[in-house]
């Protein structure tokens, strides 16, 4: 199988609608016939990333590459950046506002959940310029 | 446990998926924090929640849950039910409170299937 590249814009305007891109990716991964466990983990990773993007960065873009043995999800935004990544990785730490909490997020679980389900997680961030979160998930043969 | 048993135990009303009540669920998760739900992933699970918005359905969809039960008599809007229907997720509403709903299912044999580890 050749590497398949997918690009999903994430609309920053509406937290209610967040999750649409992840939902589309999930359907595509299903069509490609990937193992259910990988689809579920990839969907959760991207969903948490999408929610984060909408809460903190006014949207952005998700690029997904599906290769022979690996899925790479790269989420890029031009938001405020993360001043202290170690702190952001701690379960329970959150800077999200009341709207996110009303929707059941903002409990400081987003990045920890991404780390839990991705095989690799890398965060490149610069305050005032934006953040790129890259997650890799191995596809078992 | 089949969904029709769950409906009976929780005195629930089915809002979508009357034709799918023979589905089996193996475990359940009760939470209003969707990130907590996303941290919990088990096969063929049921979600009990008091939170009513579209992200509940998206969370259930991402985690491949079979059914959502809204507790304390909460009824989601038509658009929320519609999204669940599109994703094939059964939706019920139960007059029970969260604690009671979870306790009833647990004591009837539906375990959380959670070993305390990630």
mmCIF file of C-alpha atoms in Angstrom:
data_model
loop_
_atom_site.group_PDB
_atom_site.id
_atom_site.type_symbol
_atom_site.label_atom_id
_atom_site.label_comp_id
_atom_site.label_asym_id
_atom_site.label_seq_id
_atom_site.Cartn_x
_atom_site.Cartn_y
_atom_site.Cartn_z
ATOM 1 C CA UNK A 1 0.000 0.000 0.000
ATOM 2 C CA UNK A 2 1.323 3.438 -0.903
ATOM 3 C CA UNK A 3 1.363 6.105 1.770
ATOM 4 C CA UNK A 4 -1.990 7.860 1.852
ATOM 5 C CA UNK A 5 -2.040 11.523 2.808
ATOM 6 C CA UNK A 6 -5.126 13.144 4.249
ATOM 7 C CA UNK A 7 -5.592 16.781 5.243
ATOM 8 C CA UNK A 8 -8.369 18.047 7.498
ATOM 9 C CA UNK A 9 -8.910 21.694 8.353
ATOM 10 C CA UNK A 10 -10.024 22.209 11.961
ATOM 11 C CA UNK A 11 -12.457 25.079 12.341
ATOM 12 C CA UNK A 12 -11.596 27.052 15.436
ATOM 13 C CA UNK A 13 -14.860 28.893 15.725
ATOM 14 C CA UNK A 14 -17.115 26.312 17.222
ATOM 15 C CA UNK A 15 -16.372 23.962 20.080
ATOM 16 C CA UNK A 16 -19.743 22.287 19.567
ATOM 17 C CA UNK A 17 -18.688 21.145 16.103
ATOM 18 C CA UNK A 18 -15.202 20.006 17.166
ATOM 19 C CA UNK A 19 -14.613 16.370 16.379
ATOM 20 C CA UNK A 20 -15.849 16.474 12.798
ATOM 21 C CA UNK A 21 -12.330 16.030 11.365
ATOM 22 C CA UNK A 22 -11.586 13.096 13.671
ATOM 23 C CA UNK A 23 -14.871 11.511 12.750
ATOM 24 C CA UNK A 24 -14.048 11.785 9.030
ATOM 25 C CA UNK A 25 -10.576 10.347 9.571
ATOM 26 C CA UNK A 26 -12.037 7.443 11.515
ATOM 27 C CA UNK A 27 -14.380 6.565 8.636
ATOM 28 C CA UNK A 28 -11.484 6.712 6.153
ATOM 29 C CA UNK A 29 -9.309 4.442 8.323
ATOM 30 C CA UNK A 30 -12.216 1.997 8.522
ATOM 31 C CA UNK A 31 -12.546 2.011 4.747
ATOM 32 C CA UNK A 32 -8.829 1.283 4.467
ATOM 33 C CA UNK A 33 -9.441 -1.804 6.568
ATOM 34 C CA UNK A 34 -7.009 -1.030 9.397
ATOM 35 C CA UNK A 35 -7.231 -3.019 12.660
ATOM 36 C CA UNK A 36 -10.023 -1.726 14.965
ATOM 37 C CA UNK A 37 -7.666 -1.108 17.896
ATOM 38 C CA UNK A 38 -5.428 1.174 15.842
ATOM 39 C CA UNK A 39 -8.430 3.028 14.421
ATOM 40 C CA UNK A 40 -9.779 3.625 17.908
ATOM 41 C CA UNK A 41 -6.452 4.823 19.310
ATOM 42 C CA UNK A 42 -5.810 7.092 16.315
ATOM 43 C CA UNK A 43 -9.339 8.519 16.518
ATOM 44 C CA UNK A 44 -9.011 9.340 20.216
ATOM 45 C CA UNK A 45 -5.570 10.935 19.673
ATOM 46 C CA UNK A 46 -6.851 13.134 16.903
ATOM 47 C CA UNK A 47 -10.093 13.972 18.699
ATOM 48 C CA UNK A 48 -8.232 15.180 21.802
ATOM 49 C CA UNK A 49 -5.889 17.125 19.517
ATOM 50 C CA UNK A 50 -8.808 18.661 17.700
ATOM 51 C CA UNK A 51 -10.499 19.693 20.945
ATOM 52 C CA UNK A 52 -7.233 21.252 22.139
ATOM 53 C CA UNK A 53 -6.853 23.136 18.874
ATOM 54 C CA UNK A 54 -10.334 24.587 19.131
ATOM 55 C CA UNK A 55 -10.043 25.438 22.853
ATOM 56 C CA UNK A 56 -6.600 26.993 22.744
ATOM 57 C CA UNK A 57 -5.583 27.916 19.212
ATOM 58 C CA UNK A 58 -8.620 28.946 17.171
ATOM 59 C CA UNK A 59 -8.291 25.882 14.953
ATOM 60 C CA UNK A 60 -5.584 24.698 12.629
ATOM 61 C CA UNK A 61 -4.895 21.757 10.380
ATOM 62 C CA UNK A 62 -4.513 18.027 10.839
ATOM 63 C CA UNK A 63 -2.400 16.047 8.397
ATOM 64 C CA UNK A 64 -2.680 12.295 8.522
ATOM 65 C CA UNK A 65 -0.344 9.914 6.739
ATOM 66 C CA UNK A 66 -1.211 6.249 6.566
ATOM 67 C CA UNK A 67 1.759 4.112 5.581
ATOM 68 C CA UNK A 68 2.414 0.385 5.486
ATOM 69 C CA UNK A 69 3.243 0.045 9.156
ATOM 70 C CA UNK A 70 2.514 3.412 10.746
ATOM 71 C CA UNK A 71 -0.059 6.200 11.001
ATOM 72 C CA UNK A 72 1.302 9.698 11.544
ATOM 73 C CA UNK A 73 -1.044 12.440 12.744
ATOM 74 C CA UNK A 74 0.409 15.941 12.649
ATOM 75 C CA UNK A 75 -1.675 18.738 14.123
ATOM 76 C CA UNK A 76 -0.479 22.240 13.360
ATOM 77 C CA UNK A 77 -1.808 25.503 14.746
ATOM 78 C CA UNK A 78 -0.714 29.107 14.918
ATOM 79 C CA UNK A 79 -2.078 29.615 18.421
ATOM 80 C CA UNK A 80 -0.410 30.973 21.561
ATOM 81 C CA UNK A 81 2.007 28.055 22.025
ATOM 82 C CA UNK A 82 2.567 26.087 25.248
ATOM 83 C CA UNK A 83 4.825 27.927 27.740
ATOM 84 C CA UNK A 84 5.615 24.837 29.845
ATOM 85 C CA UNK A 85 5.201 21.514 28.038
ATOM 86 C CA UNK A 86 6.105 19.379 31.076
ATOM 87 C CA UNK A 87 3.357 21.050 33.064
ATOM 88 C CA UNK A 88 0.874 20.659 30.185
ATOM 89 C CA UNK A 89 1.626 16.927 30.063
ATOM 90 C CA UNK A 90 0.568 16.442 33.692
ATOM 91 C CA UNK A 91 -2.880 14.952 34.215
ATOM 92 C CA UNK A 92 -5.136 17.529 35.797
ATOM 93 C CA UNK A 93 -3.283 20.630 34.627
ATOM 94 C CA UNK A 94 -5.454 22.794 32.385
ATOM 95 C CA UNK A 95 -5.737 26.370 31.215
ATOM 96 C CA UNK A 96 -9.062 25.768 29.456
ATOM 97 C CA UNK A 97 -11.985 28.055 30.182
ATOM 98 C CA UNK A 98 -15.544 27.355 31.344
ATOM 99 C CA UNK A 99 -16.925 26.611 27.850
ATOM 100 C CA UNK A 100 -14.576 23.655 27.417
ATOM 101 C CA UNK A 101 -15.518 22.371 30.869
ATOM 102 C CA UNK A 102 -19.223 22.609 30.115
ATOM 103 C CA UNK A 103 -18.648 20.313 27.154
ATOM 104 C CA UNK A 104 -16.827 17.741 29.277
ATOM 105 C CA UNK A 105 -13.253 18.745 28.514
ATOM 106 C CA UNK A 106 -10.670 21.016 30.098
ATOM 107 C CA UNK A 107 -9.859 18.558 32.873
ATOM 108 C CA UNK A 108 -6.193 18.405 31.945
ATOM 109 C CA UNK A 109 -6.481 15.045 30.240
ATOM 110 C CA UNK A 110 -5.994 15.924 26.571
ATOM 111 C CA UNK A 111 -2.236 15.624 26.121
ATOM 112 C CA UNK A 112 -1.955 12.776 28.670
ATOM 113 C CA UNK A 113 -4.605 10.863 26.710
ATOM 114 C CA UNK A 114 -2.745 11.461 23.444
ATOM 115 C CA UNK A 115 0.417 10.132 25.081
ATOM 116 C CA UNK A 116 -1.509 7.152 26.432
ATOM 117 C CA UNK A 117 -2.765 6.046 23.017
ATOM 118 C CA UNK A 118 -0.013 7.099 20.609
ATOM 119 C CA UNK A 119 3.162 5.044 20.320
ATOM 120 C CA UNK A 120 5.127 8.267 19.951
ATOM 121 C CA UNK A 121 4.192 11.841 20.804
ATOM 122 C CA UNK A 122 6.284 14.893 19.935
ATOM 123 C CA UNK A 123 5.401 18.501 20.711
ATOM 124 C CA UNK A 124 7.134 21.424 19.018
ATOM 125 C CA UNK A 125 5.892 24.713 20.369
ATOM 126 C CA UNK A 126 6.865 28.337 20.485
ATOM 127 C CA UNK A 127 5.050 30.907 22.594
ATOM 128 C CA UNK A 128 3.267 33.390 20.366
ATOM 129 C CA UNK A 129 3.796 31.351 17.192
ATOM 130 C CA UNK A 130 2.025 28.046 17.545
ATOM 131 C CA UNK A 131 2.275 24.355 18.203
ATOM 132 C CA UNK A 132 2.830 21.202 16.172
ATOM 133 C CA UNK A 133 1.803 17.957 17.836
ATOM 134 C CA UNK A 134 2.962 14.813 16.030
ATOM 135 C CA UNK A 135 1.638 11.408 16.975
ATOM 136 C CA UNK A 136 2.728 8.093 15.526
ATOM 137 C CA UNK A 137 0.850 4.837 15.878
ATOM 138 C CA UNK A 138 2.245 1.530 14.734
ATOM 139 C CA UNK A 139 0.035 -0.676 12.619
ATOM 140 C CA UNK A 140 0.489 -4.284 13.734
ATOM 141 C CA UNK A 141 1.097 -6.614 10.797
ATOM 142 C CA UNK B 1 -25.709 -7.838 29.118
ATOM 143 C CA UNK B 2 -28.139 -6.999 26.340
ATOM 144 C CA UNK B 3 -29.393 -3.471 25.812
ATOM 145 C CA UNK B 4 -32.993 -4.539 26.375
ATOM 146 C CA UNK B 5 -32.036 -5.733 29.883
ATOM 147 C CA UNK B 6 -30.340 -2.395 30.493
ATOM 148 C CA UNK B 7 -33.478 -0.579 29.424
ATOM 149 C CA UNK B 8 -35.492 -2.636 31.888
ATOM 150 C CA UNK B 9 -33.072 -2.280 34.817
ATOM 151 C CA UNK B 10 -32.802 1.488 34.349
ATOM 152 C CA UNK B 11 -36.518 1.991 33.507
ATOM 153 C CA UNK B 12 -35.147 3.742 30.448
ATOM 154 C CA UNK B 13 -36.857 5.048 27.336
ATOM 155 C CA UNK B 14 -35.199 4.412 23.990
ATOM 156 C CA UNK B 15 -34.712 7.592 21.945
ATOM 157 C CA UNK B 16 -32.986 5.885 19.037
ATOM 158 C CA UNK B 17 -32.159 2.294 18.185
ATOM 159 C CA UNK B 18 -35.246 0.321 19.165
ATOM 160 C CA UNK B 19 -34.201 -2.262 16.559
ATOM 161 C CA UNK B 20 -30.759 -2.781 18.092
ATOM 162 C CA UNK B 21 -31.670 -3.752 21.641
ATOM 163 C CA UNK B 22 -30.319 -7.265 21.163
ATOM 164 C CA UNK B 23 -26.807 -5.803 21.174
ATOM 165 C CA UNK B 24 -24.514 -7.011 23.904
ATOM 166 C CA UNK B 25 -22.456 -4.689 26.096
ATOM 167 C CA UNK B 26 -19.534 -6.079 28.088
ATOM 168 C CA UNK B 27 -18.743 -3.148 30.364
ATOM 169 C CA UNK B 28 -19.831 0.363 31.244
ATOM 170 C CA UNK B 29 -18.386 3.739 32.060
ATOM 171 C CA UNK B 30 -20.179 6.519 33.941
ATOM 172 C CA UNK B 31 -18.792 10.048 33.678
ATOM 173 C CA UNK B 32 -19.548 13.652 32.799
ATOM 174 C CA UNK B 33 -15.937 14.272 31.838
ATOM 175 C CA UNK B 34 -15.433 13.196 28.270
ATOM 176 C CA UNK B 35 -11.655 13.055 28.600
ATOM 177 C CA UNK B 36 -12.125 10.547 31.417
ATOM 178 C CA UNK B 37 -14.268 8.497 29.079
ATOM 179 C CA UNK B 38 -11.602 8.754 26.374
ATOM 180 C CA UNK B 39 -9.040 7.493 28.876
ATOM 181 C CA UNK B 40 -11.214 4.420 29.367
ATOM 182 C CA UNK B 41 -11.437 2.151 26.385
ATOM 183 C CA UNK B 42 -13.064 -1.240 26.436
ATOM 184 C CA UNK B 43 -14.808 -3.263 23.813
ATOM 185 C CA UNK B 44 -18.564 -3.032 23.379
ATOM 186 C CA UNK B 45 -19.074 -0.611 26.214
ATOM 187 C CA UNK B 46 -21.965 1.481 27.456
ATOM 188 C CA UNK B 47 -21.663 5.165 28.403
ATOM 189 C CA UNK B 48 -23.739 6.635 31.222
ATOM 190 C CA UNK B 49 -23.611 10.398 31.473
ATOM 191 C CA UNK B 50 -25.435 13.438 32.809
ATOM 192 C CA UNK B 51 -23.796 15.677 30.242
ATOM 193 C CA UNK B 52 -25.975 16.553 27.282
ATOM 194 C CA UNK B 53 -24.200 17.826 24.202
ATOM 195 C CA UNK B 54 -22.929 16.652 20.851
ATOM 196 C CA UNK B 55 -19.450 15.878 22.215
ATOM 197 C CA UNK B 56 -20.964 13.011 24.226
ATOM 198 C CA UNK B 57 -21.907 11.332 20.946
ATOM 199 C CA UNK B 58 -18.519 12.084 19.373
ATOM 200 C CA UNK B 59 -16.768 10.614 22.420
ATOM 201 C CA UNK B 60 -18.909 7.466 22.240
ATOM 202 C CA UNK B 61 -18.199 7.273 18.507
ATOM 203 C CA UNK B 62 -14.409 7.566 18.911
ATOM 204 C CA UNK B 63 -14.399 4.865 21.591
ATOM 205 C CA UNK B 64 -16.740 2.571 19.613
ATOM 206 C CA UNK B 65 -19.405 2.473 22.315
ATOM 207 C CA UNK B 66 -22.662 0.692 21.598
ATOM 208 C CA UNK B 67 -25.042 2.813 23.604
ATOM 209 C CA UNK B 68 -25.372 6.081 25.529
ATOM 210 C CA UNK B 69 -27.699 6.374 28.518
ATOM 211 C CA UNK B 70 -28.504 9.910 29.648
ATOM 212 C CA UNK B 71 -29.274 9.802 33.367
ATOM 213 C CA UNK B 72 -31.617 11.851 35.554
ATOM 214 C CA UNK B 73 -34.248 12.033 32.841
ATOM 215 C CA UNK B 74 -32.189 14.184 30.530
ATOM 216 C CA UNK B 75 -33.292 14.224 26.927
ATOM 217 C CA UNK B 76 -30.844 15.381 24.269
ATOM 218 C CA UNK B 77 -31.884 17.576 21.360
ATOM 219 C CA UNK B 78 -32.989 16.092 18.051
ATOM 220 C CA UNK B 79 -29.658 16.986 16.408
ATOM 221 C CA UNK B 80 -27.735 15.032 19.066
ATOM 222 C CA UNK B 81 -29.998 12.002 18.625
ATOM 223 C CA UNK B 82 -29.616 12.336 14.855
ATOM 224 C CA UNK B 83 -25.801 12.265 15.060
ATOM 225 C CA UNK B 84 -25.958 9.173 17.279
ATOM 226 C CA UNK B 85 -28.291 7.528 14.763
ATOM 227 C CA UNK B 86 -25.866 8.310 11.932
ATOM 228 C CA UNK B 87 -23.124 6.633 13.946
ATOM 229 C CA UNK B 88 -25.344 3.685 14.867
ATOM 230 C CA UNK B 89 -25.231 4.383 18.610
ATOM 231 C CA UNK B 90 -28.327 3.494 20.643
ATOM 232 C CA UNK B 91 -29.586 6.363 22.825
ATOM 233 C CA UNK B 92 -31.676 5.992 25.988
ATOM 234 C CA UNK B 93 -32.811 8.259 28.789
ATOM 235 C CA UNK B 94 -33.279 6.988 32.330
ATOM 236 C CA UNK B 95 -34.947 8.715 35.282
ATOM 237 C CA UNK B 96 -32.291 7.243 37.622
ATOM 238 C CA UNK B 97 -29.490 9.366 38.969
ATOM 239 C CA UNK B 98 -25.930 8.519 37.947
ATOM 240 C CA UNK B 99 -24.992 6.786 41.203
ATOM 241 C CA UNK B 100 -28.116 4.683 41.257
ATOM 242 C CA UNK B 101 -27.937 3.831 37.542
ATOM 243 C CA UNK B 102 -24.326 2.653 37.841
ATOM 244 C CA UNK B 103 -25.086 0.727 41.034
ATOM 245 C CA UNK B 104 -28.088 -1.048 39.517
ATOM 246 C CA UNK B 105 -26.149 -2.166 36.442
ATOM 247 C CA UNK B 106 -23.165 -3.234 38.513
ATOM 248 C CA UNK B 107 -25.228 -5.243 40.962
ATOM 249 C CA UNK B 108 -26.988 -6.913 38.045
ATOM 250 C CA UNK B 109 -23.663 -8.153 36.748
ATOM 251 C CA UNK B 110 -22.400 -5.461 34.372
ATOM 252 C CA UNK B 111 -18.918 -4.709 35.638
ATOM 253 C CA UNK B 112 -16.679 -1.767 34.848
ATOM 254 C CA UNK B 113 -14.085 -4.236 33.628
ATOM 255 C CA UNK B 114 -11.441 -1.835 34.854
ATOM 256 C CA UNK B 115 -8.333 -3.269 36.468
ATOM 257 C CA UNK B 116 -7.131 0.054 37.789
ATOM 258 C CA UNK B 117 -4.260 0.147 35.373
ATOM 259 C CA UNK B 118 -3.964 2.109 32.158
#
